[in-house]
PDB file of C-alpha atoms in Angstrom:
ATOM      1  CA  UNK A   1      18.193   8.840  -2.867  1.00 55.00           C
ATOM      2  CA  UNK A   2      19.904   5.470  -3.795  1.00 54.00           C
ATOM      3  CA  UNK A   3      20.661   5.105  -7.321  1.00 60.00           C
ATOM      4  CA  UNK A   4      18.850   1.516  -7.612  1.00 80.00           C
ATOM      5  CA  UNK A   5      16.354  -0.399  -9.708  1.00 93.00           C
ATOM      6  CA  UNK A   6      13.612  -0.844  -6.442  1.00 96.00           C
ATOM      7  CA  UNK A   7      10.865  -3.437  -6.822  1.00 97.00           C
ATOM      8  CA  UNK A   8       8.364  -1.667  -4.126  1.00 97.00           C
ATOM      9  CA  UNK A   9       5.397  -4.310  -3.218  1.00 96.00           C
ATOM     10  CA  UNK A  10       2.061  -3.173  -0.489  1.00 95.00           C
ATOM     11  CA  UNK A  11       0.930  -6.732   0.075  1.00 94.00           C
ATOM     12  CA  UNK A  12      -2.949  -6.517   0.963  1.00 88.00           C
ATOM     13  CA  UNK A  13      -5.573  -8.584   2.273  1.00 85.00           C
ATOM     14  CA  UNK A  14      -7.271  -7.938  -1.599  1.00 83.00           C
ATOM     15  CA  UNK A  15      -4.537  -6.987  -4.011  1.00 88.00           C
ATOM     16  CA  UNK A  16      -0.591  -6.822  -4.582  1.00 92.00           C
ATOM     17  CA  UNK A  17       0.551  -3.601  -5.627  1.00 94.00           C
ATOM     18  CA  UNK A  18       3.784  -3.425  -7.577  1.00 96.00           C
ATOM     19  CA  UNK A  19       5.730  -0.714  -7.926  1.00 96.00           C
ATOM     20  CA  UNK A  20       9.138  -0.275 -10.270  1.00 97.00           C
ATOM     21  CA  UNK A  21      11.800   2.402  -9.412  1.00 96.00           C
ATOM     22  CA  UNK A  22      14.325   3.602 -11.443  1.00 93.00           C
ATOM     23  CA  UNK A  23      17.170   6.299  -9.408  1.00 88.00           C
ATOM     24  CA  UNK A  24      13.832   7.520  -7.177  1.00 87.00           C
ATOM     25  CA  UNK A  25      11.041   7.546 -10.350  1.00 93.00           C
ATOM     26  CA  UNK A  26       8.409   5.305 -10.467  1.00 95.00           C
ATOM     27  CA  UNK A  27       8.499   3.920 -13.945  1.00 94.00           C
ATOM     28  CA  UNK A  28       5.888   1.284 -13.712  1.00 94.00           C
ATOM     29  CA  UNK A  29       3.017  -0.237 -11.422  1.00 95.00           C
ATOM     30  CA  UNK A  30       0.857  -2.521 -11.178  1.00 94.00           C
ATOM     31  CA  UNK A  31      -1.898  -4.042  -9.177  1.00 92.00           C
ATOM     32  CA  UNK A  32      -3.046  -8.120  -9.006  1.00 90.00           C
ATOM     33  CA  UNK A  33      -5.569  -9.757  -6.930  1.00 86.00           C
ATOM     34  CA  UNK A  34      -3.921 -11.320  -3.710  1.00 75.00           C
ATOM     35  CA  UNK A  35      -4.012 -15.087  -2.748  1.00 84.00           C
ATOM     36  CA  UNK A  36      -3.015 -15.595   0.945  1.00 83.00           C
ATOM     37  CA  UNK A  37      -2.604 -19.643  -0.192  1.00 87.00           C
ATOM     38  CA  UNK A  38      -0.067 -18.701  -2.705  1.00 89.00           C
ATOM     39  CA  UNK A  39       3.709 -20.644  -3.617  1.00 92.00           C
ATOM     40  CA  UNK A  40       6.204 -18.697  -3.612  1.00 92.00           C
ATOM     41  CA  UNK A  41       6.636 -19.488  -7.348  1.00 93.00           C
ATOM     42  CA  UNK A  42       2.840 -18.697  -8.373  1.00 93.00           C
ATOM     43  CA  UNK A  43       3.793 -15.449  -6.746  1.00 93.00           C
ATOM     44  CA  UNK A  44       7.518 -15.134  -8.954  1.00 93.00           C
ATOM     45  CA  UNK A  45       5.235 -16.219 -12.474  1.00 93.00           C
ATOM     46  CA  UNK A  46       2.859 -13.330 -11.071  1.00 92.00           C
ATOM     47  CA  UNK A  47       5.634 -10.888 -10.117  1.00 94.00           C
ATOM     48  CA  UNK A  48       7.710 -11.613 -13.576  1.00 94.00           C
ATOM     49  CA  UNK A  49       4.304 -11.323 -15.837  1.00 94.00           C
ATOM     50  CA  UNK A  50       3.620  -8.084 -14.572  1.00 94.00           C
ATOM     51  CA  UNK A  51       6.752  -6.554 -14.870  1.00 95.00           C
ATOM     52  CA  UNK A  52       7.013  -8.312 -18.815  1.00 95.00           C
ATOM     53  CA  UNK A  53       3.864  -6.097 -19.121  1.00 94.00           C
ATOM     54  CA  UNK A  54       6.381  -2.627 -20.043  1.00 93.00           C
ATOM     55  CA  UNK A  55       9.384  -5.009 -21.014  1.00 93.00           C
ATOM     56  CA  UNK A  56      11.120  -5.820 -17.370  1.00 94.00           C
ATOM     57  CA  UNK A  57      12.689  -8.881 -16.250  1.00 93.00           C
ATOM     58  CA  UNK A  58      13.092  -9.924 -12.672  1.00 93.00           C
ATOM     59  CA  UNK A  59      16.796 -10.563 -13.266  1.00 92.00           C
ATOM     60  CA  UNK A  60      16.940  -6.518 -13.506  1.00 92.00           C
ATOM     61  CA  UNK A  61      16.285  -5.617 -10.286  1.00 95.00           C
ATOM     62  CA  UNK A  62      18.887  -4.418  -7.354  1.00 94.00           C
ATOM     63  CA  UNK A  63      16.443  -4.208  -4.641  1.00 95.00           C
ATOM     64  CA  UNK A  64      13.036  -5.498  -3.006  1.00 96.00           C
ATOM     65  CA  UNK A  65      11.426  -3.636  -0.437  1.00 96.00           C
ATOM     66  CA  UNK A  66       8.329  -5.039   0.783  1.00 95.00           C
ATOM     67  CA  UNK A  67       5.110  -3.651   3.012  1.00 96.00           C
ATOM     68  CA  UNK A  68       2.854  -6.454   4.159  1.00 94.00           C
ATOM     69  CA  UNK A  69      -0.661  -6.670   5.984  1.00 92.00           C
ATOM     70  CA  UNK A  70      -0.727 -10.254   5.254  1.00 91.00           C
ATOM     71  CA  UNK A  71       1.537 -12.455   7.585  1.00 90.00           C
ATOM     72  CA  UNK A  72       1.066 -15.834   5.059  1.00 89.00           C
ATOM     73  CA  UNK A  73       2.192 -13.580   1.901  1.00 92.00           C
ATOM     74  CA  UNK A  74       4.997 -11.879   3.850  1.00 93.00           C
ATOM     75  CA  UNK A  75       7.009 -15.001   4.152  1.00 93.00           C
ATOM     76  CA  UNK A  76       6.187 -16.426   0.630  1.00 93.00           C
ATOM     77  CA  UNK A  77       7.075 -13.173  -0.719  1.00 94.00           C
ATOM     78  CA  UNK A  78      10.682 -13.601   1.072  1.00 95.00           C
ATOM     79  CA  UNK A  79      11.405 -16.727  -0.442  1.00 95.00           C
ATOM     80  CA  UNK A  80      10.422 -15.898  -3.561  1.00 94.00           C
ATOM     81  CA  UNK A  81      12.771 -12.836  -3.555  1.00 95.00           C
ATOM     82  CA  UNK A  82      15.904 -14.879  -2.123  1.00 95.00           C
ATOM     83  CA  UNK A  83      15.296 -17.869  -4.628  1.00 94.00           C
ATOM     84  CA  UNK A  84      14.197 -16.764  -7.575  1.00 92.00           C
ATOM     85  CA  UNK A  85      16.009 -13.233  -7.891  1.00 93.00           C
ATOM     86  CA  UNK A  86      18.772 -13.911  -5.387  1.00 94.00           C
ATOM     87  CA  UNK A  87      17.780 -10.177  -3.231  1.00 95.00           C
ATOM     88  CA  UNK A  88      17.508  -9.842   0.711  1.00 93.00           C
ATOM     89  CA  UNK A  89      14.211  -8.505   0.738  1.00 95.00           C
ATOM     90  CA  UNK A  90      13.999  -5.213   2.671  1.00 95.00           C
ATOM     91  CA  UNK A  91      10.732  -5.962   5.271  1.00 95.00           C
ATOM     92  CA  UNK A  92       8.994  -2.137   6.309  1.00 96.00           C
ATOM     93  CA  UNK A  93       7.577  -2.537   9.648  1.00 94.00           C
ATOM     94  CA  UNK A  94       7.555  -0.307  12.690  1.00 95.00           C
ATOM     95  CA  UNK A  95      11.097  -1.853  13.848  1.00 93.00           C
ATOM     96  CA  UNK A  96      12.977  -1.080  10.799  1.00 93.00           C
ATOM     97  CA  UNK A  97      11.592   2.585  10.940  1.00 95.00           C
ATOM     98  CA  UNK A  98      12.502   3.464  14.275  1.00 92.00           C
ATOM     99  CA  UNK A  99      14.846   6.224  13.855  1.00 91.00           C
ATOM    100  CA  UNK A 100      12.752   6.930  10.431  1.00 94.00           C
ATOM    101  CA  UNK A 101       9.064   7.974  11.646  1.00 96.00           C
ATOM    102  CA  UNK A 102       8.114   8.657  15.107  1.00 96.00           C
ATOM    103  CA  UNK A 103       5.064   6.622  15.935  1.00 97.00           C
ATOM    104  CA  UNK A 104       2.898   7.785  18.749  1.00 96.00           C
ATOM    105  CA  UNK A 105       0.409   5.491  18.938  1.00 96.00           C
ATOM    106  CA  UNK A 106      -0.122   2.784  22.656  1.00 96.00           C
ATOM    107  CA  UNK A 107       1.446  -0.441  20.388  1.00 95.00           C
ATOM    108  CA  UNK A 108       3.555   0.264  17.556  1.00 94.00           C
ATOM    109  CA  UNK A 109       4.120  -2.784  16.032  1.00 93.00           C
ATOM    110  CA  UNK A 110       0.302  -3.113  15.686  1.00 92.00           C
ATOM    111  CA  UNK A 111       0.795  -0.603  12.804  1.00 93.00           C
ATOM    112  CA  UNK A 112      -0.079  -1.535   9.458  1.00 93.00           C
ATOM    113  CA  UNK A 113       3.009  -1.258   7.351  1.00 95.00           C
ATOM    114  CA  UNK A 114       1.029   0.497   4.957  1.00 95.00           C
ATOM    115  CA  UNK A 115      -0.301   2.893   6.547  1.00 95.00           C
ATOM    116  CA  UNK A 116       2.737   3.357   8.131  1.00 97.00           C
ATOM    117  CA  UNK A 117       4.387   3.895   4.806  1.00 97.00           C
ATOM    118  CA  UNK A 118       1.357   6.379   3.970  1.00 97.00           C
ATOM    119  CA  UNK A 119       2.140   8.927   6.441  1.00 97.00           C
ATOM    120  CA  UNK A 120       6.054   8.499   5.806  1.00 97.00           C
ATOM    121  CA  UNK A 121       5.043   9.964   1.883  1.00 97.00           C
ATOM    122  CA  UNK A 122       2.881  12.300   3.652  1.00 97.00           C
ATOM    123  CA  UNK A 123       5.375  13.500   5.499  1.00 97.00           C
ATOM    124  CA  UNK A 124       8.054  13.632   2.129  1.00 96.00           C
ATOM    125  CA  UNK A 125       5.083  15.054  -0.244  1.00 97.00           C
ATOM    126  CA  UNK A 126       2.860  17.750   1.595  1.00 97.00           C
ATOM    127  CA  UNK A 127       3.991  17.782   5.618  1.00 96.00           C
ATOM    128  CA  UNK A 128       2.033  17.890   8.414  1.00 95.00           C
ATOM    129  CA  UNK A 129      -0.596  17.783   9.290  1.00 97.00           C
ATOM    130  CA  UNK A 130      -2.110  16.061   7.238  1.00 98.00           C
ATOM    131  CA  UNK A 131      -4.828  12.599   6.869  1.00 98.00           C
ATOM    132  CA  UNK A 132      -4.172  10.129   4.353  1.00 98.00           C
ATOM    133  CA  UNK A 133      -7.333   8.192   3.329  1.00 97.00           C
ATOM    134  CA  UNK A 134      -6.812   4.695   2.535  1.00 95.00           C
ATOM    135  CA  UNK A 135      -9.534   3.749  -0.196  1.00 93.00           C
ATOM    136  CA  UNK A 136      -8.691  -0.137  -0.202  1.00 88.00           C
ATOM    137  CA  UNK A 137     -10.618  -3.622   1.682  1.00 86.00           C
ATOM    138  CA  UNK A 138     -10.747  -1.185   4.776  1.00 90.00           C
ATOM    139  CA  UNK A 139     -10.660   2.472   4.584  1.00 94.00           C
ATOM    140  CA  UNK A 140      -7.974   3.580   6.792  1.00 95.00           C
ATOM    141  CA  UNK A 141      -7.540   7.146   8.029  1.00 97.00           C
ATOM    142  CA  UNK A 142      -3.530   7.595   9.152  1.00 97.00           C
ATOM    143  CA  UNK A 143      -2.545  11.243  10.887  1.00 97.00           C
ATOM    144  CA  UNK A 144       0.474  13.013  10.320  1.00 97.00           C
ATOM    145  CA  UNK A 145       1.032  15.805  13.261  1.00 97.00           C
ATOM    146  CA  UNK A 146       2.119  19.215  12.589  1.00 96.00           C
ATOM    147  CA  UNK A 147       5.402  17.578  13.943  1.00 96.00           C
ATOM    148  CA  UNK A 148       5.344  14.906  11.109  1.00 96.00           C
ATOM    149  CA  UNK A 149       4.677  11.937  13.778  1.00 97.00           C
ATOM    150  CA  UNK A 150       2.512   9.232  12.913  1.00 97.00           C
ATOM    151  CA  UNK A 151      -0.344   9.427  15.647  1.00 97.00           C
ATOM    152  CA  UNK A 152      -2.756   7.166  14.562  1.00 96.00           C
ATOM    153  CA  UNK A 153      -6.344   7.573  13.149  1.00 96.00           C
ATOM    154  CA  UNK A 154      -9.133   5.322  11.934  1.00 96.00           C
ATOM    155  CA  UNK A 155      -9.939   2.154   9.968  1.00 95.00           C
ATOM    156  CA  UNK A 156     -13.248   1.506   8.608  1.00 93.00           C
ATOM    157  CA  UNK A 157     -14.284  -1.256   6.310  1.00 90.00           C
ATOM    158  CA  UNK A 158     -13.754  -0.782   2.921  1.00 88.00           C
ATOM    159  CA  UNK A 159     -16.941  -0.109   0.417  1.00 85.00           C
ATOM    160  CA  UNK A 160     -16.779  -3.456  -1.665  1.00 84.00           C
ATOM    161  CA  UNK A 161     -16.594  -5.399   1.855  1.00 84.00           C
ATOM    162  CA  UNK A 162     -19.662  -3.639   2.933  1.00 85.00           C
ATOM    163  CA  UNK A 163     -21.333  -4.299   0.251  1.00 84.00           C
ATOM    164  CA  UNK A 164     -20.219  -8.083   0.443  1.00 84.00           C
ATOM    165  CA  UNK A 165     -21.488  -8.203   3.626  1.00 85.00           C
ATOM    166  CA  UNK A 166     -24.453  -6.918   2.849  1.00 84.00           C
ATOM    167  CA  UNK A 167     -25.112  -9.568  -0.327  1.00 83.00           C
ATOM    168  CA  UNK A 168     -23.510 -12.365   1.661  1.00 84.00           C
ATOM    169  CA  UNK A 169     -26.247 -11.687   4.679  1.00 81.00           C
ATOM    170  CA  UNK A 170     -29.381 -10.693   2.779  1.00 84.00           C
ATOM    171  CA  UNK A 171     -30.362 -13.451   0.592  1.00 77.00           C
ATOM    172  CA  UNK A 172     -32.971 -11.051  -2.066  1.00 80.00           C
ATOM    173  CA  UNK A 173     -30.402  -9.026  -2.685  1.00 83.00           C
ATOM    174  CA  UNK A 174     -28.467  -8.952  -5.930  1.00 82.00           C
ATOM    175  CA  UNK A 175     -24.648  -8.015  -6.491  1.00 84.00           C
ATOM    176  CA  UNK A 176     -24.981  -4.539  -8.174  1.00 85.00           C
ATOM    177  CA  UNK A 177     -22.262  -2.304 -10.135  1.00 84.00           C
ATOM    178  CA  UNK A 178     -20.555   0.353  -7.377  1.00 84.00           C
ATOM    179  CA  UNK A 179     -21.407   3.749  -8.735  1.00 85.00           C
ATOM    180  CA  UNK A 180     -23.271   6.605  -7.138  1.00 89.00           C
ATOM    181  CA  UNK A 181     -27.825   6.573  -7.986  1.00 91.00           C
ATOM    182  CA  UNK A 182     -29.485   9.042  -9.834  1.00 92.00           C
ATOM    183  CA  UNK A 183     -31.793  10.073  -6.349  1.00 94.00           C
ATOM    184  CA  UNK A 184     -31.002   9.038  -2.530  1.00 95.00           C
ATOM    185  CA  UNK A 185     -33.978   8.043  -2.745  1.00 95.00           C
ATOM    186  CA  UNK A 186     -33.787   4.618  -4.512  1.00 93.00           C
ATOM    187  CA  UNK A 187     -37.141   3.914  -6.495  1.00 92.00           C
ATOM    188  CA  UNK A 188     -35.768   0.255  -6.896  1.00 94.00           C
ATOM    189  CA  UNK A 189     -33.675  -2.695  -5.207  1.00 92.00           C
ATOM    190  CA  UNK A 190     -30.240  -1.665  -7.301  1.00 92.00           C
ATOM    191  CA  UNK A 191     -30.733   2.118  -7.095  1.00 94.00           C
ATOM    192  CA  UNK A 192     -31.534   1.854  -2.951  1.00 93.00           C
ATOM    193  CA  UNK A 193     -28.500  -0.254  -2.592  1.00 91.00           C
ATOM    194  CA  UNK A 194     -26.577   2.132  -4.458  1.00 91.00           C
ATOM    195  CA  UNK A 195     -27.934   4.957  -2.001  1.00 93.00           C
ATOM    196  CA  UNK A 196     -27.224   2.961   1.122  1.00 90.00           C
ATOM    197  CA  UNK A 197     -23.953   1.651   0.299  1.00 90.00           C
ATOM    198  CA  UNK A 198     -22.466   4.607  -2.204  1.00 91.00           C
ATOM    199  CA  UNK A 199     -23.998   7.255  -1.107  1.00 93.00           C
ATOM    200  CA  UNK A 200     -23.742   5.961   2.550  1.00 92.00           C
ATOM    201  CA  UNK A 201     -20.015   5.516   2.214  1.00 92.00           C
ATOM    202  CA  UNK A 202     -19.404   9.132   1.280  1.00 93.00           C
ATOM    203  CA  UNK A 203     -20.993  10.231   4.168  1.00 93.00           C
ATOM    204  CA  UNK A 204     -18.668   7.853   6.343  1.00 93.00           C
ATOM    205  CA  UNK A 205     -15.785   9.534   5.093  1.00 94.00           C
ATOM    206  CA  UNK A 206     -16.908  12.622   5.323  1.00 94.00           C
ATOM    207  CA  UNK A 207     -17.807  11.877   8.225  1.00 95.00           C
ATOM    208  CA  UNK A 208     -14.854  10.800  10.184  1.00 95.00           C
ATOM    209  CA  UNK A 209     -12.544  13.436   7.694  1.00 96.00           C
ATOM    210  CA  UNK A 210     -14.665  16.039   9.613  1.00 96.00           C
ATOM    211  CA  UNK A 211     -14.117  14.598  13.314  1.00 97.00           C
ATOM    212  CA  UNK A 212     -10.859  13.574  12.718  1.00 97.00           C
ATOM    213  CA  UNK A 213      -9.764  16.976  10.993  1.00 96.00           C
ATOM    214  CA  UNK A 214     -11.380  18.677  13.982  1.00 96.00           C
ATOM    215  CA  UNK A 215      -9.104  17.047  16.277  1.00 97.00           C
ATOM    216  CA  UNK A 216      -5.916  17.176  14.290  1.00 97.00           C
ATOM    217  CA  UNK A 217      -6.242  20.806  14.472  1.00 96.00           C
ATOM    218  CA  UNK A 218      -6.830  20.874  17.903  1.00 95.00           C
ATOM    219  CA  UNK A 219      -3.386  19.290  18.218  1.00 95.00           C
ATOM    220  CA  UNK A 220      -1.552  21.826  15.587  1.00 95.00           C
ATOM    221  CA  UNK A 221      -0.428  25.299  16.044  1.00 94.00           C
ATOM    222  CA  UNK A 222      -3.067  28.263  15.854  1.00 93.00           C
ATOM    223  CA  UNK A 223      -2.447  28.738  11.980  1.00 91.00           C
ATOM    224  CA  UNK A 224      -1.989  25.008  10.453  1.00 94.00           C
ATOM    225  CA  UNK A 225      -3.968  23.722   8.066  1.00 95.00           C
ATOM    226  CA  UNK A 226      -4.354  20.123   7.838  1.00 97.00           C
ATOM    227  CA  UNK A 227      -3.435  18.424   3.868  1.00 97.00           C
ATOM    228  CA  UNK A 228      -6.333  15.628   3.303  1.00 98.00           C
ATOM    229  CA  UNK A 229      -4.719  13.022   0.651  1.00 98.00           C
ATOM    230  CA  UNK A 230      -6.801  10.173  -1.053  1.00 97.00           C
ATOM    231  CA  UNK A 231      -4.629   6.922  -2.386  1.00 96.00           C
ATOM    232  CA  UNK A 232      -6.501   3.430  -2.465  1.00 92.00           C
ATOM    233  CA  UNK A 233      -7.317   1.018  -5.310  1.00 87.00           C
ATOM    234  CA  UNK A 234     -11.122   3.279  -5.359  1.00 88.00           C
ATOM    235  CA  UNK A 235      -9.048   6.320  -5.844  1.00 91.00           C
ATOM    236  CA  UNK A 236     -10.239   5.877 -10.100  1.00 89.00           C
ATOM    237  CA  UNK A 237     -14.334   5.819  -8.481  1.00 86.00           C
ATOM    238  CA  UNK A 238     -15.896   9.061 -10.051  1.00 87.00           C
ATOM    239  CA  UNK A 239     -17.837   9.094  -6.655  1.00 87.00           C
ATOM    240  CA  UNK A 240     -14.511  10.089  -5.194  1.00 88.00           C
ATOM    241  CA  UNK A 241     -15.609  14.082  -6.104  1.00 88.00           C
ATOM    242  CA  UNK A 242     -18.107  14.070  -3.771  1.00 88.00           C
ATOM    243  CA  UNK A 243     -16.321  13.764  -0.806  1.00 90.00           C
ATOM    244  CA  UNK A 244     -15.663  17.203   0.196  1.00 90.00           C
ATOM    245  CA  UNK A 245     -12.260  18.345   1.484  1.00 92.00           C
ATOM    246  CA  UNK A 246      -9.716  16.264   0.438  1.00 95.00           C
ATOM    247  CA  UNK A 247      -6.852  18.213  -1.588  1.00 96.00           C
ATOM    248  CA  UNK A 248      -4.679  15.103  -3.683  1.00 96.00           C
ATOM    249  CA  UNK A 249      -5.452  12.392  -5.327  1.00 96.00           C
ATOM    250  CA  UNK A 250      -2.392   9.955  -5.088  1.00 96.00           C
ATOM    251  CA  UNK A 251      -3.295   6.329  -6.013  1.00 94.00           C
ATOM    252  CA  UNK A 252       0.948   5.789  -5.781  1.00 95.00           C
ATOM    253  CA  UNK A 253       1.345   7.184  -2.348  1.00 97.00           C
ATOM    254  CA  UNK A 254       1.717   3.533  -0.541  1.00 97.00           C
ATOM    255  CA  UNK A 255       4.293   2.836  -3.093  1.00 97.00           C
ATOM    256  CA  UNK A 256       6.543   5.769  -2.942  1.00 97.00           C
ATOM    257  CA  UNK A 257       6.428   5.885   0.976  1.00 97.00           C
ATOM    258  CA  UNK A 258       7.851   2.292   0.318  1.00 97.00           C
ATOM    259  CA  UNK A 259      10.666   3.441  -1.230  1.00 96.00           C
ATOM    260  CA  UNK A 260      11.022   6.308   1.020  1.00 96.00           C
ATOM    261  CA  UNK A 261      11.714   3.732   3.827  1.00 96.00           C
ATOM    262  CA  UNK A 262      13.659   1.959   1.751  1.00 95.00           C
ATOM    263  CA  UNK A 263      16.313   5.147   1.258  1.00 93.00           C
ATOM    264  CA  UNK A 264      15.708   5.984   5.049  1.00 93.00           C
ATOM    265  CA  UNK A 265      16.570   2.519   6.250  1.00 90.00           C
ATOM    266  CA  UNK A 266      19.467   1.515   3.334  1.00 87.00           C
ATOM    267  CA  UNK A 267      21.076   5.652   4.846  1.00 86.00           C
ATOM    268  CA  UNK A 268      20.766   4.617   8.162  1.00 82.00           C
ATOM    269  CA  UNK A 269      22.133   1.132   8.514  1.00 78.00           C
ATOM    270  CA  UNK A 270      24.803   2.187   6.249  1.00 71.00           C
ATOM    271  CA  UNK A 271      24.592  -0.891   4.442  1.00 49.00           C
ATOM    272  CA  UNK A 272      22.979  -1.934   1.311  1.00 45.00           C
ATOM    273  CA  UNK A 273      19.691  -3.562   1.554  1.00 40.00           C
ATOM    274  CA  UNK A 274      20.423  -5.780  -2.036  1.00 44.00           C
ATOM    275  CA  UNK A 275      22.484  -8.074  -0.373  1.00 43.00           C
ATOM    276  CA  UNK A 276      22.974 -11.628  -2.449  1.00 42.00           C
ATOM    277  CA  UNK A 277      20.909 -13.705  -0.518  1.00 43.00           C
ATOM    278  CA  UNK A 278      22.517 -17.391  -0.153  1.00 41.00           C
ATOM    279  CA  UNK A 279      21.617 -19.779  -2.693  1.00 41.00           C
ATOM    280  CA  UNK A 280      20.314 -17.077  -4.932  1.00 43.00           C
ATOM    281  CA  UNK A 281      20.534 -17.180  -8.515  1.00 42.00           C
ATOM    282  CA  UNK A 282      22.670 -13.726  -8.840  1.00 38.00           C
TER     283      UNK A 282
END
């Protein structure tokens, strides 16, 4: 572990999660809705007005380390890092964990860095194997073998997309509040809705947690046991409860598998990944 002040951002097709590390401890997060169109200095005023939240300034940080579904954002993010703190951002893809995480899946770079960076604090946290559930605009499913390899898993779409979806193509029907119905048996428009898209989405992650935990075990020795973690901005969703089988909540665990790449990569390049950048303000 690096003795550094880390900035650790998962850049998402819905939100920006920020995460502060102090010596290895996360000491702050916090999560803003994403705008693909965004300057890179919208995006420092957004980065620096979080952190001012608990009393941090951008000029305190030693290190950026970035994980990014979002190819428009990525850049942006890079120039705001170089220009306005005066960092070489750290970029977690599949390249710059070779060596790090063994990825068995047909097209690596295809990987998600997040989910990537999911089964890397899978790996750190509980071992494998083990399924991380991905409670954000999709649901991803990422597999950790009893090896600790990433081999894959499933992605779904997420439960406020399906119920966009389902607004956005059915003209009658109202935007309603996401929490689970009193019956499965709705007795009105908001309480059916509720049972098809609540109710259903439970059973879609049970669902696939079943199938997928069936062959995960198939694939592990005779006596393994396979860790199910939940992390996801609908981690907070009392619904969460009734999806049976998983054993950890961890709404952080994109974050800290950030800045487990981050130590990984930094140890095995040998150099330091807070480089001035040129033109910088440091």
């Amino acid at each position: 572990m690096w003795p550094v002040k880390l900035l650790a951002a998962d850049v998402g097709n819905t939100n920006i999660t920020l995460g502060l590390f102090t010596d290895g401890e996360l000491v702050g997060s916090w999560r803003v809705t994403a705008h693909a169109g965004a300057t890179p200095d919208e995006i420092a005023a957004l980065v620096a007005e979080m952190l001012a939240l608990d009393g941090h300034r951008l000029d305190e940080l030693e290190a950026v380390a970035l994980a990014s579904v979002v190819p428009p954002l990525t850049g942006t993010f890079e120039r705001f890092v170089r220009t306005r703190i005066g960092l070489e951002p750290l970029i977690v893809d599949a390249a710059s964990l070779e060596g790090t995480l063994r990825i068995e899946i047909d097209r690596p770079a295809e990987a998600g860095a997040d989910r990537l960076c999911n089964a890397l604090a899978a790996r750190a946290e509980f071992g494998g194997p083990a399924i991380v559930i991905d409670l954000g605009t999709s649901t991803n499913f990422d597999l950790l073998s009893a090896e600790g390899a990433y081999i894959g898993g499933a992605i779904a779409p997420g439960l406020g997309l399906s119920l966009e979806a389902l607004v956005g193509y059915a003209s009658k029907l109202p935007r309603i509040e996401l929490r689970r119905p009193p019956h499965a048996i709705g007795s009105n428009t908001i309480h059916a809705m509720q049972s098809g898209t609540v109710l259903g989405y439970i059973g879609l992650v049970s669902g696939l947690l079943t199938a997928l935990r069936g062959e995960l075990l198939e694939r592990s020795p005779a006596d393994a046991r396979v860790t199910v973690i939940a992390t996801g901005g609908y981690t907070h969703e009392p619904w969460l409860q009734d999806v049976p089988g998983i054993d950890a909540v961890e709404p952080d665990l994109t974050l800290r598998g950030i800045r487990y790449a981050y130590d990984a990569i930094r140890e095995a390049s040998g150099a330091t990944a807070a480089t001035s950048a040129p033109g910088g303000d440091r």
